[in-house]
Amino acid sequence: MSVRAERAEQAARLHAEGLTGIEIAKRLGVSRSYAYELLADPDGSGARERKDRYAQPCVGCGAPTSGGKGMREDPRCQRCAATKAGAERTVWTRDAILAAGQWWIERHGEHPAACDWNSTQARRLGDVPRYERARSLRAAGRIPGHMTVHREFGSWNAFIAALGCEPRAPHGGAGNHLRMRRARTAA
C-alpha cells in the first residue's frame, strides 16, 4: 500500500469519527489542503487527470510538460525553464556584490542600509520610494537581494565592513524600526 493510500485511509477514518479537515491535517502532520485532497481524491486519480489535461508541448523544445503548474501562457519543460531562468538571472559573486556596494556608495554618498536592498522590509516600514527603488534596481540587475548578501557575507554588517565602511551598531532588526514608526504615528 502506498503512503498516499495509507494517509487517505487514515483521513477517511478520522473524518468518519467527526474530525474536521483542519484537525485531520494536524493529526496526520500534513497541510490542510492535502488533507482535504486526501478526502476528496483518495487515490490521486483526479489530480493525475487534471495534470494530464494541463500538460502541453513545451514552447521551447516541444517536449511534454508535466502540467503540474496548471494552465500557463508560457508552458516550458523543466530543462527549458531552467535555461530561461539561468539566462535571465545575474550570478552574484562576492566581487560582484562588493562592486554593487561601491556603486551604491558612489551614487548615494553612503553605504546601503539593509532595507535599501530589501524591498519587503522597505514596504513593511511604509517607505514607498525605497521600496520602488529596491525593486527597480533588482529588476535591472544593478543590486543583489539582501539575502544574497547575507548568504555570501554572513551578515549585513560583515558586508558593510568588507566595503571598508563602519557598520552601524546592532539595533534589533526591522521589527524595532516598525514598532518605533507606529509609536510615532500613534502619538
Coordinates of C-alpha atoms in Angstrom, one line a residue:
M1 CA 0.0 0.0 0.0
S2 CA 1.4 3.4 -1.0
V3 CA 1.9 6.2 1.5
R4 CA -0.9 8.2 -0.1
A5 CA -3.3 5.3 0.2
E6 CA -2.4 4.8 3.9
R7 CA -2.9 8.5 4.6
A8 CA -6.2 8.6 2.6
E9 CA -7.4 5.6 4.7
Q10 CA -6.4 7.3 7.9
A11 CA -8.0 10.6 6.8
A12 CA -11.3 8.8 5.9
R13 CA -11.3 7.0 9.3
L14 CA -10.7 10.3 11.2
H15 CA -13.4 12.1 9.1
A16 CA -15.8 9.3 9.9
E17 CA -15.0 9.9 13.6
G18 CA -16.2 13.5 13.1
L19 CA -12.9 15.4 12.8
T20 CA -12.7 18.4 10.5
G21 CA -10.2 18.8 7.7
I22 CA -8.0 21.0 9.9
E23 CA -8.0 18.5 12.7
I24 CA -7.2 15.7 10.3
A25 CA -4.3 17.7 8.9
K26 CA -2.8 18.3 12.4
R27 CA -3.2 14.6 13.3
L28 CA -1.6 13.4 10.0
G29 CA 1.1 16.1 10.0
V30 CA 0.1 17.3 6.5
S31 CA -1.1 20.6 5.1
R32 CA -4.8 21.4 5.3
S33 CA -5.2 21.4 1.6
Y34 CA -3.6 18.0 1.3
A35 CA -5.9 16.6 4.0
Y36 CA -8.9 17.8 2.0
E37 CA -7.4 16.4 -1.2
L38 CA -7.0 13.0 0.6
L39 CA -10.7 13.1 1.5
A40 CA -11.9 14.2 -2.0
D41 CA -9.4 12.2 -4.1
P42 CA -8.0 9.2 -2.1
D43 CA -6.1 7.5 -4.9
G44 CA -4.9 10.7 -6.6
S45 CA -6.5 9.9 -9.9
G46 CA -8.3 13.2 -10.2
A47 CA -5.1 15.1 -9.7
R48 CA -3.3 13.0 -12.4
E49 CA -6.2 13.6 -14.8
R50 CA -6.1 17.3 -14.2
K51 CA -2.3 17.4 -14.7
D52 CA -2.7 15.4 -17.9
R53 CA -5.3 18.0 -19.2
Y54 CA -2.9 20.8 -18.4
A55 CA 0.2 19.2 -20.0
Q56 CA 1.1 20.7 -23.3
P57 CA 4.2 20.6 -25.6
C58 CA 7.0 22.9 -24.3
V59 CA 7.1 26.1 -26.3
G60 CA 10.9 26.0 -26.1
C61 CA 11.7 22.5 -27.4
G62 CA 8.4 20.6 -27.9
A63 CA 9.0 18.1 -25.1
P64 CA 5.9 17.3 -22.9
T65 CA 5.4 19.4 -19.8
S66 CA 4.3 18.0 -16.5
G67 CA 1.1 20.0 -16.3
G68 CA 1.8 20.4 -12.6
K69 CA 1.7 24.1 -12.6
G70 CA -1.8 24.4 -14.2
M71 CA -2.6 26.4 -17.3
R72 CA 0.1 28.9 -18.1
E73 CA 0.6 31.3 -21.0
D74 CA 4.2 30.1 -21.5
P75 CA 4.5 26.4 -20.6
R76 CA 8.0 25.1 -20.6
C77 CA 9.6 21.7 -19.7
Q78 CA 11.9 21.7 -16.7
R79 CA 15.0 21.9 -18.9
C80 CA 13.9 24.9 -20.9
A81 CA 12.5 26.6 -17.8
A82 CA 15.9 26.2 -16.0
T83 CA 17.7 27.5 -19.1
K84 CA 15.5 30.5 -19.3
A85 CA 15.8 31.4 -15.6
G86 CA 19.5 30.9 -15.7
A87 CA 19.9 33.1 -18.8
E88 CA 18.0 36.0 -17.1
R89 CA 19.5 35.7 -13.7
T90 CA 22.6 37.6 -12.6
V91 CA 25.1 35.4 -10.8
W92 CA 26.2 37.4 -7.7
T93 CA 29.7 36.5 -6.8
R94 CA 31.4 38.1 -3.8
D95 CA 33.3 40.5 -6.0
A96 CA 30.1 41.5 -7.9
I97 CA 28.3 42.2 -4.7
L98 CA 31.1 44.4 -3.5
A99 CA 31.1 46.2 -6.8
A100 CA 27.4 46.8 -6.4
G101 CA 28.1 48.2 -2.9
Q102 CA 30.8 50.5 -4.2
W103 CA 28.5 51.7 -7.0
W104 CA 25.9 52.5 -4.3
I105 CA 28.4 54.4 -2.2
E106 CA 29.5 56.5 -5.3
R107 CA 25.8 57.2 -6.2
H108 CA 24.4 57.9 -2.8
G109 CA 27.4 59.0 -0.7
E110 CA 26.9 56.4 2.0
H111 CA 26.8 52.6 2.2
P112 CA 23.4 50.9 1.7
A113 CA 21.2 50.1 4.6
A114 CA 19.6 46.6 4.6
C115 CA 16.2 48.0 3.7
D116 CA 17.7 49.8 0.6
W117 CA 18.2 46.4 -1.0
N118 CA 15.3 44.6 0.7
S119 CA 12.0 45.7 -0.9
T120 CA 9.9 43.7 1.5
Q121 CA 11.4 45.4 4.6
A122 CA 11.0 48.8 2.9
R123 CA 7.4 48.1 2.2
R124 CA 6.8 46.9 5.8
L125 CA 8.3 50.2 7.0
G126 CA 5.9 52.1 4.7
D127 CA 8.8 53.6 2.8
V128 CA 7.3 53.5 -0.7
P129 CA 10.2 55.4 -2.6
R130 CA 12.8 53.0 -1.0
Y131 CA 10.6 50.0 -1.9
E132 CA 10.2 51.1 -5.5
R133 CA 13.9 51.9 -5.9
A134 CA 14.9 48.5 -4.5
R135 CA 12.5 46.6 -6.8
S136 CA 13.6 48.5 -9.9
L137 CA 17.3 48.2 -9.2
R138 CA 17.0 44.5 -8.6
A139 CA 14.9 44.0 -11.7
A140 CA 17.6 45.9 -13.7
G141 CA 20.3 43.6 -12.2
R142 CA 22.1 46.6 -10.6
I143 CA 21.9 45.3 -7.0
P144 CA 21.5 41.8 -5.4
G145 CA 18.8 40.9 -3.0
H146 CA 19.7 41.3 0.7
M147 CA 19.5 37.5 1.3
T148 CA 22.2 37.0 -1.4
V149 CA 24.4 39.4 0.6
H150 CA 23.7 37.5 3.8
R151 CA 24.5 34.1 2.2
E152 CA 27.8 35.4 0.9
F153 CA 29.0 37.5 3.8
G154 CA 27.1 36.0 6.8
S155 CA 25.5 39.3 7.8
W156 CA 24.8 42.8 6.5
N157 CA 27.4 44.3 8.8
A158 CA 30.0 41.9 7.5
F159 CA 29.2 43.1 4.0
I160 CA 29.5 46.8 5.1
A161 CA 32.8 46.1 6.8
A162 CA 34.1 44.3 3.6
L163 CA 33.2 47.6 1.7
G164 CA 35.6 49.4 4.0
C165 CA 32.8 51.2 5.9
E166 CA 31.9 51.4 9.5
P167 CA 29.0 49.1 10.2
R168 CA 26.0 50.5 12.1
A169 CA 25.5 49.3 15.7
P170 CA 23.2 46.3 16.0
H171 CA 19.7 47.6 16.7
G172 CA 17.5 44.5 16.8
G173 CA 16.2 44.3 13.2
A174 CA 13.4 45.9 11.2
G175 CA 10.8 45.0 13.8
N176 CA 12.2 47.7 16.0
H177 CA 12.0 50.3 13.3
L178 CA 8.4 49.3 12.5
R179 CA 7.4 49.5 16.2
M180 CA 9.1 52.9 16.6
R181 CA 7.4 54.2 13.4
R182 CA 4.0 53.0 14.6
A183 CA 4.6 54.6 18.1
R184 CA 5.4 57.9 16.4
T185 CA 2.3 57.9 14.2
A186 CA 0.1 56.8 17.1
A187 CA 1.3 59.6 19.4

